[in-house]
mmCIF file of C-alpha atoms in Angstrom:
data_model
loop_
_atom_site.group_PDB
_atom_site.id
_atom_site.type_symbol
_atom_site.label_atom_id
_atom_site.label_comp_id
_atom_site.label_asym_id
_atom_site.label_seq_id
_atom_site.Cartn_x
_atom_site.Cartn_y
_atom_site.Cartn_z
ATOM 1 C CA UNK A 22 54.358 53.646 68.890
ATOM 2 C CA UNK A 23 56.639 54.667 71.642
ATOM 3 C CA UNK A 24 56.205 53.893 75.269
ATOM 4 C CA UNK A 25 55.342 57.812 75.889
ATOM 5 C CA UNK A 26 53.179 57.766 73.482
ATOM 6 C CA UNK A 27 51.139 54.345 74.881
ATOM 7 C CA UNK A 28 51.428 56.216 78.422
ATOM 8 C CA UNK A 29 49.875 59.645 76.976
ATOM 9 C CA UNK A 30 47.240 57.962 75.345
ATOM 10 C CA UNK A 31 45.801 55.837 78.096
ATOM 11 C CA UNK A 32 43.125 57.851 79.709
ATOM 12 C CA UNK A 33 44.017 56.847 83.065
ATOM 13 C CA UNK A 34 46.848 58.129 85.221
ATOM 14 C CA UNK A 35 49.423 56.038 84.351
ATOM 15 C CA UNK A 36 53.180 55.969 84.355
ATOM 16 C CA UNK A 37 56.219 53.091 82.836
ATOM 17 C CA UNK A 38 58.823 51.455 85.006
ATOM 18 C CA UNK A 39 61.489 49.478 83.213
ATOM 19 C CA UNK A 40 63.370 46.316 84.603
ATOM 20 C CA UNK A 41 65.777 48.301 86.492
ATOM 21 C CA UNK A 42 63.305 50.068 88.269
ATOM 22 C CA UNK A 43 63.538 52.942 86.954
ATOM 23 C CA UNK A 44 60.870 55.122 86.262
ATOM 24 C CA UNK A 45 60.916 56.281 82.745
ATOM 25 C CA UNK A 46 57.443 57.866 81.817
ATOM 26 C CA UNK A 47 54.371 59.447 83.750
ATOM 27 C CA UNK A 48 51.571 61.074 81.376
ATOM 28 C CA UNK A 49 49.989 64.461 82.612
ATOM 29 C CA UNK A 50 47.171 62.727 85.017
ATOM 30 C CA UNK A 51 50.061 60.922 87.181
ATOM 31 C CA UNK A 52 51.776 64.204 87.639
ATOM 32 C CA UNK A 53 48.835 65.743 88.955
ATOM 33 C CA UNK A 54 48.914 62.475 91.298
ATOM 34 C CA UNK A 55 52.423 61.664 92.079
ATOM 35 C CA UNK A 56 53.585 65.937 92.112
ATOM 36 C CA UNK A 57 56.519 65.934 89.485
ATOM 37 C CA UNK A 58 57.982 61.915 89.349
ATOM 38 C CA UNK A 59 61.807 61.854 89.218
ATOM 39 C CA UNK A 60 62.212 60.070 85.512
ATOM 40 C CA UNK A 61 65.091 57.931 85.257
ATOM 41 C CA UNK A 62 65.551 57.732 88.408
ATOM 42 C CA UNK A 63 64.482 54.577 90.924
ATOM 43 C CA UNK A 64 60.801 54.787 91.162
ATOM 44 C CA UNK A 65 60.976 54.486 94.792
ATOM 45 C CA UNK A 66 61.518 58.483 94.497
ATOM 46 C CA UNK A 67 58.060 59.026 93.751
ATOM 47 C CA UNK A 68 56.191 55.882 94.958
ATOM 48 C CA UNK A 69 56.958 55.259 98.505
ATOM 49 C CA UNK A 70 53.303 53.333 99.233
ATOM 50 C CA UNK A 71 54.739 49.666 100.483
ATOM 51 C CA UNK A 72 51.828 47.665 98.520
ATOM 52 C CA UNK A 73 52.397 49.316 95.068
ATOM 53 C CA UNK A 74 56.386 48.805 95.396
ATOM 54 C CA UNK A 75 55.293 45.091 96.375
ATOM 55 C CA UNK A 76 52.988 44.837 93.549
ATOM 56 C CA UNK A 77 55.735 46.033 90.936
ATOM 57 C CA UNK A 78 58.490 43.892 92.053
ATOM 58 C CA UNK A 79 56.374 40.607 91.972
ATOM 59 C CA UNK A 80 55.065 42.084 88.393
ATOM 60 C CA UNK A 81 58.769 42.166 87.447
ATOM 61 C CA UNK A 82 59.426 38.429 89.503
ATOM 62 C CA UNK A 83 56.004 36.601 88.434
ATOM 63 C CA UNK A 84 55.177 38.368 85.117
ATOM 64 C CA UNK A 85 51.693 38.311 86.472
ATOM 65 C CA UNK A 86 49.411 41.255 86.658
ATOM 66 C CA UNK A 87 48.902 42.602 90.436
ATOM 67 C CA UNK A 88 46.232 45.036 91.329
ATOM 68 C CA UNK A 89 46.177 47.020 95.218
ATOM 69 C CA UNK A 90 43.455 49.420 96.430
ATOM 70 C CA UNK A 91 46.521 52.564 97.338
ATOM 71 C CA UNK A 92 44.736 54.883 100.070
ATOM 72 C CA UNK A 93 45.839 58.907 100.489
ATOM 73 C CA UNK A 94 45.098 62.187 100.778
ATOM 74 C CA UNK A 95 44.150 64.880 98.926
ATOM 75 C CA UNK A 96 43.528 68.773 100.692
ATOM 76 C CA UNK A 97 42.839 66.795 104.016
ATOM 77 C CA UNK A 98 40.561 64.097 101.840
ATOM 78 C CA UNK A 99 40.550 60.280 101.664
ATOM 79 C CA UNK A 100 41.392 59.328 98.127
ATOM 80 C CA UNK A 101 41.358 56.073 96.824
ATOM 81 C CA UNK A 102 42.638 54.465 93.953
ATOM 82 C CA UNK A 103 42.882 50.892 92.132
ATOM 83 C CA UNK A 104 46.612 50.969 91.149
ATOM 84 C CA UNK A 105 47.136 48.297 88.287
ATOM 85 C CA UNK A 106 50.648 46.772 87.219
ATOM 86 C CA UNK A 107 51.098 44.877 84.236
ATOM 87 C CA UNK A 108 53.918 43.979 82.072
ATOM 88 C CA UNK A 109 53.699 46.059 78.777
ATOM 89 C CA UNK A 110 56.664 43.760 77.390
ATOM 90 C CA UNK A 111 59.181 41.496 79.194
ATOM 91 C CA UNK A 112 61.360 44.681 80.529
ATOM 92 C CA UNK A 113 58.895 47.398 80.684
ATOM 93 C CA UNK A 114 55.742 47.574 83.461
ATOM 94 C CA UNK A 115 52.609 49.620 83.080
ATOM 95 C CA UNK A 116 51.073 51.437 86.430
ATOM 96 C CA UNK A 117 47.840 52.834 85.976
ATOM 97 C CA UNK A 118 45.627 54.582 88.476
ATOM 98 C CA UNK A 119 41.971 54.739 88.556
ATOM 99 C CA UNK A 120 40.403 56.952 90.564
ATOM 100 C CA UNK A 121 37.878 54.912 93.125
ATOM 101 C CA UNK A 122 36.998 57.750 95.627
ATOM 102 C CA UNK A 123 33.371 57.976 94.243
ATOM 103 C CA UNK A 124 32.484 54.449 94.639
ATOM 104 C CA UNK A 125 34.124 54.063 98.476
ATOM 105 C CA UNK A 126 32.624 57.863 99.294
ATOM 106 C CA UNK A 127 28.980 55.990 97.769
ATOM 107 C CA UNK A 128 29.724 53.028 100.380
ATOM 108 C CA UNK A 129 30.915 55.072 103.180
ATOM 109 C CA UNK A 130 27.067 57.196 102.792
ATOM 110 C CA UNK A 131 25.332 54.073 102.532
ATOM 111 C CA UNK A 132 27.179 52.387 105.841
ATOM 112 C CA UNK A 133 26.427 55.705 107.464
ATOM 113 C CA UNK A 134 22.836 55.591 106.559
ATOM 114 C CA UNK A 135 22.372 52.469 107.813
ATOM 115 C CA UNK A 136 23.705 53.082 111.047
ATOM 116 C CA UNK A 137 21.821 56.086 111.638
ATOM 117 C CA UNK A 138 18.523 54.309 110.204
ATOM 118 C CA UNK A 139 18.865 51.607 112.710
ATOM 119 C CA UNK A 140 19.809 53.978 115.396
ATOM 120 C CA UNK A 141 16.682 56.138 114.942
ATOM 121 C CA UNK A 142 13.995 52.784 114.718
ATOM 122 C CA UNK A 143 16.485 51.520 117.986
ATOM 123 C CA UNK A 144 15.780 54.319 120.208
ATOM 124 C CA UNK A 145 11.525 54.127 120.271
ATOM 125 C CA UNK A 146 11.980 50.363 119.763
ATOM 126 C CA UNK A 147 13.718 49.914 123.159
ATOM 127 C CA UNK A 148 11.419 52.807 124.831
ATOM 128 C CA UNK A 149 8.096 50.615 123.417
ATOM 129 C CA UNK A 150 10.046 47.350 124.676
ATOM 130 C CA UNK A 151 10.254 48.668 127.994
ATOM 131 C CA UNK A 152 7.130 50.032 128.827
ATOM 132 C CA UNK A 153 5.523 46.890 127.623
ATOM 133 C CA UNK A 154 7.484 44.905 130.137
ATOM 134 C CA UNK A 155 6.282 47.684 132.899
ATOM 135 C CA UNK A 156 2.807 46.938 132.118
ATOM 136 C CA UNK A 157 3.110 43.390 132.257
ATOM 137 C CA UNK A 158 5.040 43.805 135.509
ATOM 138 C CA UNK A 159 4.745 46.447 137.932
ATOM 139 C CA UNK A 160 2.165 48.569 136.342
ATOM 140 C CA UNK A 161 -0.330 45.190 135.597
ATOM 141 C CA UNK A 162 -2.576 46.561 138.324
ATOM 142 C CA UNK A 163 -2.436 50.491 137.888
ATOM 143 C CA UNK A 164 -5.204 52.312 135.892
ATOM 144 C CA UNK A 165 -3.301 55.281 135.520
ATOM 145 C CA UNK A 166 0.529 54.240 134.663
ATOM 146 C CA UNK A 167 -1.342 52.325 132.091
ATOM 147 C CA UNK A 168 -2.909 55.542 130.639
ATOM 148 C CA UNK A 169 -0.019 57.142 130.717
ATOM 149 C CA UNK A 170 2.277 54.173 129.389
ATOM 150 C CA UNK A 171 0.164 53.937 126.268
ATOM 151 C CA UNK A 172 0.113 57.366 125.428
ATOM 152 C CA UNK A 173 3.838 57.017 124.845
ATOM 153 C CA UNK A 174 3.864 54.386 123.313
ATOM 154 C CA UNK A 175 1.621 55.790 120.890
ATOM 155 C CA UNK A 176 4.052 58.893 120.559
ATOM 156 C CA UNK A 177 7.169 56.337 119.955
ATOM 157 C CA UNK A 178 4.913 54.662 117.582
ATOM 158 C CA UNK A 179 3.986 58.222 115.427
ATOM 159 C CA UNK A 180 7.829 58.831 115.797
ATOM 160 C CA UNK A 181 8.731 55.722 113.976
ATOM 161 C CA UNK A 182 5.842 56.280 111.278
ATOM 162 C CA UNK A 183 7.228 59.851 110.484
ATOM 163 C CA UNK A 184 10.663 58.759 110.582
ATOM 164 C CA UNK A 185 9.360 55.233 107.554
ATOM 165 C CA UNK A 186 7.227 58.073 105.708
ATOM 166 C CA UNK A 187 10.138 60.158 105.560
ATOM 167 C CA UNK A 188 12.523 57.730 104.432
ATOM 168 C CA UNK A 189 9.880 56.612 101.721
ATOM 169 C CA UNK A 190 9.681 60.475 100.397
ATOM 170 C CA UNK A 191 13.246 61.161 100.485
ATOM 171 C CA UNK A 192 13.558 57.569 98.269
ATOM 172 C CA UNK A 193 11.403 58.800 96.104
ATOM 173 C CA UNK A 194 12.723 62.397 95.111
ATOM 174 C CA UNK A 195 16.362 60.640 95.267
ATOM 175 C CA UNK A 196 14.775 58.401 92.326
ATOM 176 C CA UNK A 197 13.298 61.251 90.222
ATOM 177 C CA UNK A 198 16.245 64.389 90.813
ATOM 178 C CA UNK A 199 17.565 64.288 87.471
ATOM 179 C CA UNK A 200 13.714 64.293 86.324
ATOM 180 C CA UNK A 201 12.934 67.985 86.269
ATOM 181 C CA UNK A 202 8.914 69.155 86.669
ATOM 182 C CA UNK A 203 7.372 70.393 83.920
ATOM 183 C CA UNK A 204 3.819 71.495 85.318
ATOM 184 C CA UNK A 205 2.785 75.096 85.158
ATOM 185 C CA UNK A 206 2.140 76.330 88.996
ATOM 186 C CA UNK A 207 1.050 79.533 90.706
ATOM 187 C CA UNK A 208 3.857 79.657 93.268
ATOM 188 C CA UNK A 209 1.517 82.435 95.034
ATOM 189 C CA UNK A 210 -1.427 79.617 95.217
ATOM 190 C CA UNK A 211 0.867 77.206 96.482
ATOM 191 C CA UNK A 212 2.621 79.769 99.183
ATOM 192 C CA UNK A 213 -1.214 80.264 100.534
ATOM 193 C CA UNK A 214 -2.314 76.856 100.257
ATOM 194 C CA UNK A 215 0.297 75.624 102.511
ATOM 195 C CA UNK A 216 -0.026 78.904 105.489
ATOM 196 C CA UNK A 217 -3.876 77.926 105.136
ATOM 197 C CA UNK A 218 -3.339 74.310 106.021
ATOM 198 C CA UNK A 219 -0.435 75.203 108.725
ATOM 199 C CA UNK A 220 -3.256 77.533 110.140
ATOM 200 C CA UNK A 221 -4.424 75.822 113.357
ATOM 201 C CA UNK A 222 -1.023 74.351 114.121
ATOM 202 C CA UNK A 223 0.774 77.451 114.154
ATOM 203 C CA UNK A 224 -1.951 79.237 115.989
ATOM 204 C CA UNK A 225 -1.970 76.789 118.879
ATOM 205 C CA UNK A 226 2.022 77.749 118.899
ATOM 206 C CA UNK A 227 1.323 81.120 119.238
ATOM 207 C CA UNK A 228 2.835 81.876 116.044
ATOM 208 C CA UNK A 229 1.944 85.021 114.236
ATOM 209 C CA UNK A 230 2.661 83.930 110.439
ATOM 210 C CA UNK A 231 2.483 86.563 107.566
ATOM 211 C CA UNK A 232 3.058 86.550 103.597
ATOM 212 C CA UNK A 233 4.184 89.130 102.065
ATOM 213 C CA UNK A 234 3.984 88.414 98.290
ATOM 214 C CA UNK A 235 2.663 89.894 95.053
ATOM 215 C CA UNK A 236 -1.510 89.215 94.791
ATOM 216 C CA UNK A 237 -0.946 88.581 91.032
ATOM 217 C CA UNK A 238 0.041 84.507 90.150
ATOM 218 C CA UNK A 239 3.862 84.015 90.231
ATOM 219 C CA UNK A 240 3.966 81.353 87.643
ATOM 220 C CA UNK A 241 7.242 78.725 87.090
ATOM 221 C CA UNK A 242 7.577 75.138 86.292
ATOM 222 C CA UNK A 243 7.322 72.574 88.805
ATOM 223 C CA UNK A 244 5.624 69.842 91.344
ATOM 224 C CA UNK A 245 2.867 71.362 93.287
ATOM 225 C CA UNK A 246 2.866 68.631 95.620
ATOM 226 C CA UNK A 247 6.378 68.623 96.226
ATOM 227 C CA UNK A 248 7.250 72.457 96.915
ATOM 228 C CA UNK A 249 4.255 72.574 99.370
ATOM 229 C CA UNK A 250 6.361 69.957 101.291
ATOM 230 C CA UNK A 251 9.304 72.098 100.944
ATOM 231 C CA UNK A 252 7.389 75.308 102.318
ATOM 232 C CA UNK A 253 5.464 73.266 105.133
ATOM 233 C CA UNK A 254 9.059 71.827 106.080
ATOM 234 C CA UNK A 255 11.208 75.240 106.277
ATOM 235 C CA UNK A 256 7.505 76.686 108.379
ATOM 236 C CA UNK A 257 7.251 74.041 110.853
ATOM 237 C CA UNK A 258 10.603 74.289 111.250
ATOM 238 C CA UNK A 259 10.621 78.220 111.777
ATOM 239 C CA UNK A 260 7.709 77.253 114.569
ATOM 240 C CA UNK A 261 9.325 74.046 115.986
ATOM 241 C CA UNK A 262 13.252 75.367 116.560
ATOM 242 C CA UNK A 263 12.576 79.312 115.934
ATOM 243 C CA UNK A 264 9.960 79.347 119.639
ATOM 244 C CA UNK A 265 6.312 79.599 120.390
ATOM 245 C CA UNK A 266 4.856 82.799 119.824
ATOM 246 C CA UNK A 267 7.456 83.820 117.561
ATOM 247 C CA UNK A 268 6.604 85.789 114.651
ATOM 248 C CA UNK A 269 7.546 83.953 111.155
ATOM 249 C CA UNK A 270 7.790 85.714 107.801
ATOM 250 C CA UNK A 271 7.421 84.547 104.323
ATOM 251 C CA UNK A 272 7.702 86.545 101.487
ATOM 252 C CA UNK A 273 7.765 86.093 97.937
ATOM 253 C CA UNK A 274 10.212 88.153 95.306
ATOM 254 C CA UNK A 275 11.022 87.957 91.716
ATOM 255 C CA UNK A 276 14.763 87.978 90.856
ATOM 256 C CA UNK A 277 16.179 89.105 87.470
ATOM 257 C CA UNK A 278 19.203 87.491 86.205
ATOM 258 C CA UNK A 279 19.463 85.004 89.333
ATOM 259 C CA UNK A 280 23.434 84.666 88.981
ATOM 260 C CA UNK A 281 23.032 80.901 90.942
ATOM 261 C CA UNK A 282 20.780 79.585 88.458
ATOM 262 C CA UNK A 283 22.028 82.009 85.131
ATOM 263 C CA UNK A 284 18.604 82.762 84.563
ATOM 264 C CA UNK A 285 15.680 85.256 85.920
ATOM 265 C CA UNK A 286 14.047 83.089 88.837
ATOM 266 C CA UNK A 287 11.908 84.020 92.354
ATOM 267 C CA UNK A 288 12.930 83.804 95.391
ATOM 268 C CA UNK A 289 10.841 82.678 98.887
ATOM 269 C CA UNK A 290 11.976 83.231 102.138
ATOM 270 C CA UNK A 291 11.210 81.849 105.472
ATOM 271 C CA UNK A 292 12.393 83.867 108.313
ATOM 272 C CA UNK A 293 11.889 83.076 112.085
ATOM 273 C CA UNK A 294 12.660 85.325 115.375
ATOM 274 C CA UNK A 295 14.178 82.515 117.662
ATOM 275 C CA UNK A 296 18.018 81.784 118.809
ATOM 276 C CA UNK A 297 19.373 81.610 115.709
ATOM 277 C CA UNK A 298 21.977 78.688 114.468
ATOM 278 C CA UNK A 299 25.731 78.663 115.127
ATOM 279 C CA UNK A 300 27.523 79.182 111.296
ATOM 280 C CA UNK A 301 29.602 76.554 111.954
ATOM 281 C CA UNK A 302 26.517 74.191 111.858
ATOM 282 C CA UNK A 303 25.153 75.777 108.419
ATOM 283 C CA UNK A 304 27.159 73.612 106.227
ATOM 284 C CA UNK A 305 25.730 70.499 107.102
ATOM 285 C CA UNK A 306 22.029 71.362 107.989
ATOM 286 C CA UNK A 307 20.825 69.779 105.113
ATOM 287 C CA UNK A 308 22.731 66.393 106.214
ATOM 288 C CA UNK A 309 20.452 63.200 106.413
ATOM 289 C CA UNK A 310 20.267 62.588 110.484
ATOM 290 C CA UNK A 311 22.264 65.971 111.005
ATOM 291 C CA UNK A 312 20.999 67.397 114.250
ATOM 292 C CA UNK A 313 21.970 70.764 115.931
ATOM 293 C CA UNK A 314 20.421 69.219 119.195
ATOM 294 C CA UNK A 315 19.414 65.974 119.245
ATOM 295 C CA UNK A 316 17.449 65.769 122.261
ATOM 296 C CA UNK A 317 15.331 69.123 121.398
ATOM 297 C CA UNK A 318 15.089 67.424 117.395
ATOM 298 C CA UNK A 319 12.804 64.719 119.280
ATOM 299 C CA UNK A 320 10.949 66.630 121.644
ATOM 300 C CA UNK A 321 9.492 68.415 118.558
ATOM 301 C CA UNK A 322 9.028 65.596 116.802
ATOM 302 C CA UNK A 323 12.092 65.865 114.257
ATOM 303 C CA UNK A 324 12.975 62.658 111.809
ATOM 304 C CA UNK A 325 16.245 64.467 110.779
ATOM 305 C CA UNK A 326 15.565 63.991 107.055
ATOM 306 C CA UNK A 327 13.527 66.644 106.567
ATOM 307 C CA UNK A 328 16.037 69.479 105.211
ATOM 308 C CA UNK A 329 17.608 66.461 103.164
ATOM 309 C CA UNK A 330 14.015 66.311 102.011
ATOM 310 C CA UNK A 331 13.414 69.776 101.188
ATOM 311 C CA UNK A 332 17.280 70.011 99.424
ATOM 312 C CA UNK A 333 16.507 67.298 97.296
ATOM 313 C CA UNK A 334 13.295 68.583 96.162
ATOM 314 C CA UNK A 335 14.966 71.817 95.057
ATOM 315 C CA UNK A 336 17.775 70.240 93.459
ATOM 316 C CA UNK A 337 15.303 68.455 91.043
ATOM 317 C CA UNK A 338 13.104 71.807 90.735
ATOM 318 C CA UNK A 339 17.565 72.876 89.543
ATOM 319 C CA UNK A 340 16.762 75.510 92.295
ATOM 320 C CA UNK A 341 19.163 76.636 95.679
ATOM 321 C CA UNK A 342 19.071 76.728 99.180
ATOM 322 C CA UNK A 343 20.555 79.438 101.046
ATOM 323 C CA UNK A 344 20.578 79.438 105.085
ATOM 324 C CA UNK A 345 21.027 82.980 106.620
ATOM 325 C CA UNK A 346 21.446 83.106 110.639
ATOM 326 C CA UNK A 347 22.602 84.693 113.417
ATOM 327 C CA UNK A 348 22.859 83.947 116.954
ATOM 328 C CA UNK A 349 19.930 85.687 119.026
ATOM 329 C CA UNK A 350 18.445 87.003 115.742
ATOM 330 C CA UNK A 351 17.144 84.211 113.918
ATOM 331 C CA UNK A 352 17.068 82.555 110.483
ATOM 332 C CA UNK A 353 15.954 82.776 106.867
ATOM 333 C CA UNK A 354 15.804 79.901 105.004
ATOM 334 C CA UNK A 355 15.698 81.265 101.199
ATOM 335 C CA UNK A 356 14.572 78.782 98.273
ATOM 336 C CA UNK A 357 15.602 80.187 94.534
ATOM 337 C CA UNK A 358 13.774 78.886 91.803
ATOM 338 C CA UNK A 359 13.998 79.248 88.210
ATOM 339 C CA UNK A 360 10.957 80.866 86.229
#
């Protein structure tokens, strides 16, 4: 077999460099890669990263095998690759180029995760930490700093429950997405179920909440349990960062030939009257930790997981998420589900 047909049959991106240094094959994947390498020419032309010209001259010096981690950039995104050199025979080396952007993207997430984890259990930790050390110190001998001491900690404590339940549920859905539901559920049931259990909470809001949905049974495949979560999320949401005494809308529709899922499906949208949300925050709503405001996320009580949540839980029911807003005219949150 000839050398460009050992370079066009490795699935790889890979491309031949002979003794003189001159590169004399690239297969279709390192074009895409290196733009249009300049054969028979010195391969310096078309690789000008320092550790892969290193790599090839020792290759070509040692005879051993060298393998570099080569960082760039693709439409203004990291892009990382292991870039192998080996000697195919004494006067010809092999450079291949495997595409490692998943794996560092999956490690950059989890680092992030981390941080923000610890950053979130930091922040009531300290608060708790200090007003213990009040009330062994200057507040030992007042009845009422006490009181009031204890009452927050008892709110940092229920921040850093909902904040450990929420990480459990999100853990959870993440291990069962590719498992899609296969109950049989009245999505009408489940749309009144949840308003009737949000009933005293959004009344002592001031919230008006209505449903406007067919009185027949909507019925579609999928986890009870879970889309009441989703619904009680977007709701409490629509109260929490939409206003008190706001009026919040949720209706019900059935969609033929849904072109987002290829398939007839229904649609349910949440829709608030408060400020609205800035488009250029839309994007990343759904962002574990992703606040708009950080400080008025905690005041209501906010974990920052809880759009992950609800995306998550869609993505398993194979449904969408679309966010509609406008500044001083509020939101819809729409949820599209296949029947």
């Amino acid at each position: 077999m000839t050398i460009d047909g050992i370079i066009n049959a490795i699935p790889l991106a890979a491309i031949a460099i002979n003794r003189d240094e001159h590169l004399i094959c690239a297969n279709e994947k390192a074009v895409k890669i290196l733009g249009s390498p300049m054969l028979n020419n010195h391969f310096i032309h078309s690789i000008r990263y320092p550790d892969i010209v290193e790599a090839i001259e020792n290759v070509f010096a040692t005879s051993q095998a060298q393998t570099v981690v080569w960082r760039t950039s693709r439409h203004s995104l990291d892009v990382f690759y292991d870039v192998t050199v080996s000697l195919i025979d004494h006067d010809i080396a092999l450079v291949s180029f495997e595409d490692r952007t998943a794996f560092e993207q999956g490690r950059q997430v989890r680092r992030d995760f981390v941080s923000n984890v610890s950053h979130e259990l930091k922040t009531p930790l300290t608060s708790i930490i200090g007003f213990l050390e009040t009330l062994e110190t200057v507040a030992k001998d007042d009845p009422a700093a006490r009181t009031r001491f204890l009452q927050m900690m008892k709110q940092e404590a229920h921040r850093m429950n909902r904040l450990v339940s929420d990480l459990l549920s999100l853990n959870h859905i993440e291990n069962n997405v590719h498992t899609r539901p296969t109950d049989l559920i009245d999505l009408t049931a489940v749309l009144r179920l949840t308003l009737e259990n949000l009933g005293p909470v959004l009344a002592r809001n001031g919230n008006d909440a209505s449903f406007d949905g067919p009185t027949k049974s909507v019925m579609i495949q999928g986890d009870a349990d879970q889309l009441r979560q989703v619904f009680s999320n977007l709701i409490e949401n629509a109260m929490k960062y939409g206003g008190p005494d706001k009026a919040i809308k949720i209706s019900l529709g059935e969609i033929m030939n849904q072109p987002l899922l290829r398939a007839d499906g229904v649609a349910v949208d949440v829709t608030d009257t408060g400020p609205g949300i800035s488009h250029v925050h839309l994007a990343r709503l759904t962002e574990r930790f992703y606040r708009i405001d950080s400080h008025r996320s905690r005041q209501v009580g906010g974990t920052g997981l809880g759009l992950s949540i609800v995306k998550h839980i869609i993505t398993r029911h194979r449904g969408r998420l679309n966010i509609k807003s406008e500044i001083g005219k509020g939101s819809t949150f729409s949820v599209i589900l296949p029947k």
